[in-house]
mmCIF file of C-alpha atoms in Angstrom:
data_model
loop_
_atom_site.group_PDB
_atom_site.id
_atom_site.type_symbol
_atom_site.label_atom_id
_atom_site.label_comp_id
_atom_site.label_asym_id
_atom_site.label_seq_id
_atom_site.Cartn_x
_atom_site.Cartn_y
_atom_site.Cartn_z
ATOM 1 C CA SER A 22 -0.489 0.097 0.069
ATOM 2 C CA GLN A 23 1.215 3.466 -0.738
ATOM 3 C CA THR A 24 1.948 5.776 2.960
ATOM 4 C CA ILE A 25 3.548 9.562 2.577
ATOM 5 C CA HIS A 26 5.683 10.611 4.976
ATOM 6 C CA GLN A 27 5.954 14.148 5.758
ATOM 7 C CA TRP A 28 8.742 15.259 8.525
ATOM 8 C CA PRO A 29 9.449 16.651 10.738
ATOM 9 C CA ALA A 30 5.864 17.384 12.312
ATOM 10 C CA THR A 31 6.125 20.835 13.948
ATOM 11 C CA LEU A 32 9.711 23.306 13.843
ATOM 12 C CA VAL A 33 11.030 26.862 15.136
ATOM 13 C CA GLN A 34 13.052 28.029 13.295
ATOM 14 C CA PRO A 35 14.128 32.257 13.830
ATOM 15 C CA VAL A 36 14.713 34.652 11.297
ATOM 16 C CA GLY A 37 16.667 34.153 8.376
ATOM 17 C CA SER A 38 17.928 29.759 9.194
ATOM 18 C CA PRO A 39 17.440 27.658 6.710
ATOM 19 C CA LEU A 40 14.612 25.289 5.832
ATOM 20 C CA SER A 41 14.680 22.044 4.954
ATOM 21 C CA LEU A 42 11.677 20.145 4.986
ATOM 22 C CA GLU A 43 11.523 16.501 4.000
ATOM 23 C CA CYS A 44 8.331 14.641 2.339
ATOM 24 C CA THR A 45 9.337 10.944 0.736
ATOM 25 C CA VAL A 46 6.077 8.758 -0.521
ATOM 26 C CA GLU A 47 6.238 4.863 -0.851
ATOM 27 C CA GLY A 48 4.430 2.087 -2.445
ATOM 28 C CA THR A 49 4.092 3.663 -6.006
ATOM 29 C CA SER A 50 6.388 5.148 -8.982
ATOM 30 C CA ASN A 51 6.473 8.628 -11.193
ATOM 31 C CA PRO A 52 4.503 9.728 -8.379
ATOM 32 C CA ASN A 53 3.046 13.585 -9.286
ATOM 33 C CA LEU A 54 4.432 15.067 -5.709
ATOM 34 C CA TYR A 55 2.859 18.319 -3.953
ATOM 35 C CA TRP A 56 3.766 21.197 -1.355
ATOM 36 C CA TYR A 57 0.942 23.181 0.333
ATOM 37 C CA ARG A 58 1.269 26.029 2.658
ATOM 38 C CA GLN A 59 -1.930 26.268 5.144
ATOM 39 C CA ALA A 60 -1.678 29.755 6.680
ATOM 40 C CA ALA A 61 -3.843 29.379 10.200
ATOM 41 C CA GLY A 62 -7.810 28.935 9.802
ATOM 42 C CA ARG A 63 -7.814 28.963 5.916
ATOM 43 C CA GLY A 64 -7.247 27.481 2.809
ATOM 44 C CA LEU A 65 -4.571 25.418 1.069
ATOM 45 C CA GLN A 66 -1.901 27.539 -1.025
ATOM 46 C CA LEU A 67 -0.316 25.550 -3.533
ATOM 47 C CA LEU A 68 3.662 25.786 -3.144
ATOM 48 C CA PHE A 69 4.791 24.390 -5.721
ATOM 49 C CA TYR A 70 3.510 20.303 -7.775
ATOM 50 C CA SER A 71 6.971 18.482 -10.352
ATOM 51 C CA VAL A 72 5.666 15.906 -12.148
ATOM 52 C CA GLY A 73 9.232 13.807 -12.090
ATOM 53 C CA ILE A 74 12.943 14.162 -11.309
ATOM 54 C CA GLY A 75 13.979 17.504 -11.554
ATOM 55 C CA GLN A 76 10.699 19.019 -13.064
ATOM 56 C CA ILE A 77 9.508 21.653 -10.222
ATOM 57 C CA SER A 78 6.448 24.321 -10.886
ATOM 58 C CA SER A 79 6.559 26.876 -8.716
ATOM 59 C CA GLU A 80 2.675 28.377 -8.498
ATOM 60 C CA VAL A 81 3.658 31.545 -6.081
ATOM 61 C CA PRO A 82 6.842 34.043 -6.277
ATOM 62 C CA GLN A 83 8.044 33.622 -2.577
ATOM 63 C CA ASN A 84 10.677 32.901 -0.357
ATOM 64 C CA LEU A 85 10.341 28.978 -1.178
ATOM 65 C CA SER A 86 12.432 26.665 -3.268
ATOM 66 C CA ALA A 87 11.226 22.730 -3.941
ATOM 67 C CA SER A 88 13.012 20.419 -5.332
ATOM 68 C CA ARG A 89 12.674 16.308 -6.405
ATOM 69 C CA PRO A 90 16.064 14.914 -6.135
ATOM 70 C CA GLN A 91 14.538 11.139 -6.989
ATOM 71 C CA ASP A 92 11.498 10.030 -7.396
ATOM 72 C CA ARG A 93 9.833 9.815 -4.840
ATOM 73 C CA GLN A 94 11.941 12.581 -3.162
ATOM 74 C CA PHE A 95 9.772 16.043 -2.401
ATOM 75 C CA ILE A 96 12.048 18.113 -1.304
ATOM 76 C CA LEU A 97 11.206 22.260 0.048
ATOM 77 C CA SER A 98 13.490 24.848 0.989
ATOM 78 C CA SER A 99 14.329 28.104 2.466
ATOM 79 C CA LYS A 100 18.007 29.595 2.279
ATOM 80 C CA LYS A 101 16.619 32.643 4.932
ATOM 81 C CA LEU A 102 13.232 31.948 6.349
ATOM 82 C CA LEU A 103 10.760 35.128 7.057
ATOM 83 C CA LEU A 104 8.319 35.833 9.677
ATOM 84 C CA SER A 105 5.546 35.405 6.686
ATOM 85 C CA ASP A 106 6.895 31.586 5.881
ATOM 86 C CA SER A 107 4.910 30.689 9.515
ATOM 87 C CA GLY A 108 2.483 28.338 8.270
ATOM 88 C CA PHE A 109 0.998 24.144 8.346
ATOM 89 C CA TYR A 110 2.980 23.147 5.557
ATOM 90 C CA LEU A 111 1.723 20.034 4.195
ATOM 91 C CA CYS A 112 3.069 17.671 1.198
ATOM 92 C CA ALA A 113 0.939 15.287 -1.045
ATOM 93 C CA TRP A 114 1.361 12.539 -3.507
ATOM 94 C CA GLY A 115 -1.502 11.443 -7.114
ATOM 95 C CA ARG A 116 -3.059 13.016 -9.390
ATOM 96 C CA PRO A 117 -6.509 14.836 -10.562
ATOM 97 C CA VAL A 118 -8.253 12.477 -12.179
ATOM 98 C CA TYR A 119 -8.073 10.325 -8.865
ATOM 99 C CA GLY A 120 -7.531 12.650 -5.627
ATOM 100 C CA TYR A 121 -4.672 13.076 -3.099
ATOM 101 C CA THR A 122 -3.342 11.726 0.095
ATOM 102 C CA PHE A 123 -1.953 13.850 2.263
ATOM 103 C CA GLY A 124 1.050 13.542 4.802
ATOM 104 C CA SER A 125 0.575 14.375 8.229
ATOM 105 C CA GLY A 126 2.000 17.783 7.837
ATOM 106 C CA THR A 127 4.988 20.237 9.465
ATOM 107 C CA ARG A 128 3.972 23.226 11.689
ATOM 108 C CA LEU A 129 6.626 26.325 10.864
ATOM 109 C CA THR A 130 6.918 28.838 13.372
ATOM 110 C CA VAL A 131 9.387 30.947 12.327
ATOM 111 C CA VAL A 132 10.655 33.726 15.428
ATOM 112 C CA SER B 15 -6.719 32.087 -6.456
ATOM 113 C CA GLN B 16 -9.311 29.908 -4.578
ATOM 114 C CA GLN B 17 -11.066 28.337 -7.542
ATOM 115 C CA GLY B 18 -14.194 26.950 -5.061
ATOM 116 C CA GLU B 19 -15.450 28.698 -1.998
ATOM 117 C CA GLU B 20 -16.911 26.871 1.157
ATOM 118 C CA ASP B 21 -20.376 28.668 2.383
ATOM 119 C CA PRO B 22 -20.857 28.984 5.258
ATOM 120 C CA GLN B 23 -16.814 28.886 6.941
ATOM 121 C CA ALA B 24 -18.258 27.560 9.922
ATOM 122 C CA LEU B 25 -21.707 25.454 11.190
ATOM 123 C CA SER B 26 -22.498 23.924 14.496
ATOM 124 C CA ILE B 27 -25.106 21.590 14.707
ATOM 125 C CA GLN B 28 -26.202 18.622 17.450
ATOM 126 C CA GLU B 29 -25.329 14.958 17.340
ATOM 127 C CA GLY B 30 -28.270 13.585 15.185
ATOM 128 C CA GLU B 31 -29.069 16.669 12.548
ATOM 129 C CA ASN B 32 -28.017 16.199 9.059
ATOM 130 C CA ALA B 33 -25.319 19.428 8.203
ATOM 131 C CA THR B 34 -25.017 21.031 5.024
ATOM 132 C CA MET B 35 -21.906 22.360 3.045
ATOM 133 C CA ASN B 36 -21.878 24.705 -0.289
ATOM 134 C CA CYS B 37 -18.885 24.734 -2.510
ATOM 135 C CA SER B 38 -18.922 26.949 -5.911
ATOM 136 C CA TYR B 39 -16.021 27.376 -8.270
ATOM 137 C CA LYS B 40 -15.228 29.528 -11.256
ATOM 138 C CA THR B 41 -14.455 27.150 -14.083
ATOM 139 C CA SER B 42 -15.482 23.848 -16.194
ATOM 140 C CA ILE B 43 -14.737 20.963 -14.045
ATOM 141 C CA ASN B 44 -12.878 17.260 -14.601
ATOM 142 C CA ASN B 45 -14.270 16.481 -11.398
ATOM 143 C CA LEU B 46 -14.632 17.956 -7.660
ATOM 144 C CA GLN B 47 -13.358 16.683 -4.002
ATOM 145 C CA TRP B 48 -14.462 16.616 -0.580
ATOM 146 C CA TYR B 49 -11.804 16.252 1.850
ATOM 147 C CA ARG B 50 -11.614 16.568 5.370
ATOM 148 C CA GLN B 51 -8.549 17.802 7.731
ATOM 149 C CA ASN B 52 -8.821 17.131 11.350
ATOM 150 C CA SER B 53 -7.353 20.231 13.618
ATOM 151 C CA GLY B 54 -4.022 19.610 13.049
ATOM 152 C CA ARG B 55 -3.792 17.103 10.466
ATOM 153 C CA GLY B 56 -2.975 16.354 6.634
ATOM 154 C CA LEU B 57 -6.516 15.835 4.768
ATOM 155 C CA VAL B 58 -7.787 13.231 3.818
ATOM 156 C CA HIS B 59 -10.360 12.634 0.722
ATOM 157 C CA LEU B 60 -13.682 11.714 0.925
ATOM 158 C CA ILE B 61 -15.340 11.361 -1.314
ATOM 159 C CA LEU B 62 -15.061 12.914 -6.264
ATOM 160 C CA ILE B 63 -17.760 12.630 -8.088
ATOM 161 C CA ARG B 64 -17.298 13.621 -11.608
ATOM 162 C CA SER B 65 -18.763 16.159 -14.070
ATOM 163 C CA ASN B 66 -21.217 13.838 -16.144
ATOM 164 C CA GLU B 67 -22.269 12.666 -12.189
ATOM 165 C CA ARG B 68 -25.107 14.896 -10.609
ATOM 166 C CA GLU B 69 -25.155 12.767 -7.055
ATOM 167 C CA LYS B 70 -22.629 10.060 -5.173
ATOM 168 C CA HIS B 71 -23.025 8.313 -2.009
ATOM 169 C CA SER B 72 -21.121 7.328 0.278
ATOM 170 C CA GLY B 73 -21.623 6.334 3.724
ATOM 171 C CA ARG B 74 -23.460 8.628 5.237
ATOM 172 C CA LEU B 75 -22.069 11.342 3.031
ATOM 173 C CA ARG B 76 -24.809 12.621 -0.259
ATOM 174 C CA VAL B 77 -22.418 14.785 -2.549
ATOM 175 C CA THR B 78 -24.073 16.543 -5.393
ATOM 176 C CA LEU B 79 -22.949 18.734 -7.994
ATOM 177 C CA ASP B 80 -24.659 21.057 -10.785
ATOM 178 C CA THR B 81 -21.996 21.894 -13.144
ATOM 179 C CA SER B 82 -25.373 24.610 -14.939
ATOM 180 C CA LYS B 83 -24.507 26.511 -11.752
ATOM 181 C CA LYS B 84 -20.584 25.238 -10.951
ATOM 182 C CA SER B 85 -21.542 23.616 -7.613
ATOM 183 C CA SER B 86 -21.300 21.151 -5.131
ATOM 184 C CA SER B 87 -22.945 20.575 -1.976
ATOM 185 C CA LEU B 88 -21.708 18.021 0.890
ATOM 186 C CA LEU B 89 -24.521 16.150 2.718
ATOM 187 C CA ILE B 90 -23.153 14.613 6.081
ATOM 188 C CA THR B 91 -26.420 12.508 7.233
ATOM 189 C CA ALA B 92 -26.974 11.661 11.409
ATOM 190 C CA SER B 93 -23.776 13.835 12.778
ATOM 191 C CA ARG B 94 -21.180 12.727 14.911
ATOM 192 C CA ALA B 95 -18.998 14.872 17.422
ATOM 193 C CA ALA B 96 -16.072 12.750 16.153
ATOM 194 C CA ASP B 97 -17.448 14.517 12.310
ATOM 195 C CA THR B 98 -16.237 17.670 13.592
ATOM 196 C CA ALA B 99 -13.594 19.396 11.001
ATOM 197 C CA SER B 100 -12.865 21.016 8.634
ATOM 198 C CA TYR B 101 -14.346 20.456 4.866
ATOM 199 C CA PHE B 102 -12.290 21.781 1.720
ATOM 200 C CA CYS B 103 -13.510 20.982 -2.094
ATOM 201 C CA ALA B 104 -11.405 20.839 -4.245
ATOM 202 C CA THR B 105 -11.749 21.188 -8.369
ATOM 203 C CA ASP B 106 -9.916 18.988 -10.989
ATOM 204 C CA ALA B 107 -9.794 21.602 -13.995
ATOM 205 C CA GLY B 108 -8.240 19.493 -16.511
ATOM 206 C CA ALA B 109 -6.942 21.546 -19.078
ATOM 207 C CA ASN B 110 -8.896 24.706 -18.527
ATOM 208 C CA PRO B 111 -7.157 27.792 -16.886
ATOM 209 C CA GLY B 112 -6.126 26.816 -13.339
ATOM 210 C CA GLY B 113 -6.137 23.782 -14.620
ATOM 211 C CA GLY B 114 -2.544 21.525 -15.410
ATOM 212 C CA ASN B 115 -1.730 18.841 -13.521
ATOM 213 C CA LYS B 116 -3.211 20.261 -9.643
ATOM 214 C CA LEU B 117 -6.396 20.203 -7.937
ATOM 215 C CA THR B 118 -7.746 23.839 -6.514
ATOM 216 C CA PHE B 119 -8.976 24.040 -2.758
ATOM 217 C CA GLY B 120 -11.959 25.815 -1.255
ATOM 218 C CA THR B 121 -10.932 27.981 2.127
ATOM 219 C CA GLY B 122 -13.062 24.900 3.698
ATOM 220 C CA THR B 123 -16.559 25.070 6.141
ATOM 221 C CA GLN B 124 -15.428 24.837 10.089
ATOM 222 C CA LEU B 125 -18.038 22.132 11.314
ATOM 223 C CA LYS B 126 -18.436 21.148 14.867
ATOM 224 C CA VAL B 127 -20.503 19.232 16.227
ATOM 225 C CA GLU B 128 -21.925 18.923 19.704
ATOM 226 C CA LEU B 129 -23.087 16.476 22.248
#
């Protein structure tokens, strides 16, 4: 069966520090992968998605970047965090025609 | 930009009552999906309805889709306290504007079911 792992669950980082969030998928190959951000009490904002290794589509220009070094690995990064980067980050895999499976999320607080 | 807008933003009902949430969207779609999110957790896929379908059932869930009005509704019958969560609609616009290989999520309805 397919599973998705996302870590860490919570993270507190100072302004200006780097960020690396990792997401891995098991039990499937060549999945579409997605990073979303959710502000408190709000909807989901699509940040990046990838349809294959090395292929990244950016939805919102911002302080973040994404990479897909392996087929089932998706990484969200920042060189220097801003206060506005705080939020709940969700990784997902799937295809729009079938639906997504989400990870458990990372709560990022930038202080 | 948000493709889907849920209504109401928040809903509070008593256990045993039915809960109805609505979703409106802007472009034509291939399908519409509903997800549930418990506080502080990831989203869970509930049900998918294709553009050529008008109604779909899954357990206590009933989803309707009206493509002429670009709207959908999610009905939860005989609600339970465990149904307390946020509910999001998501649309697959396919090759239409805002589509591509991604779903677009609405802003969500926060449902609270009280004992």
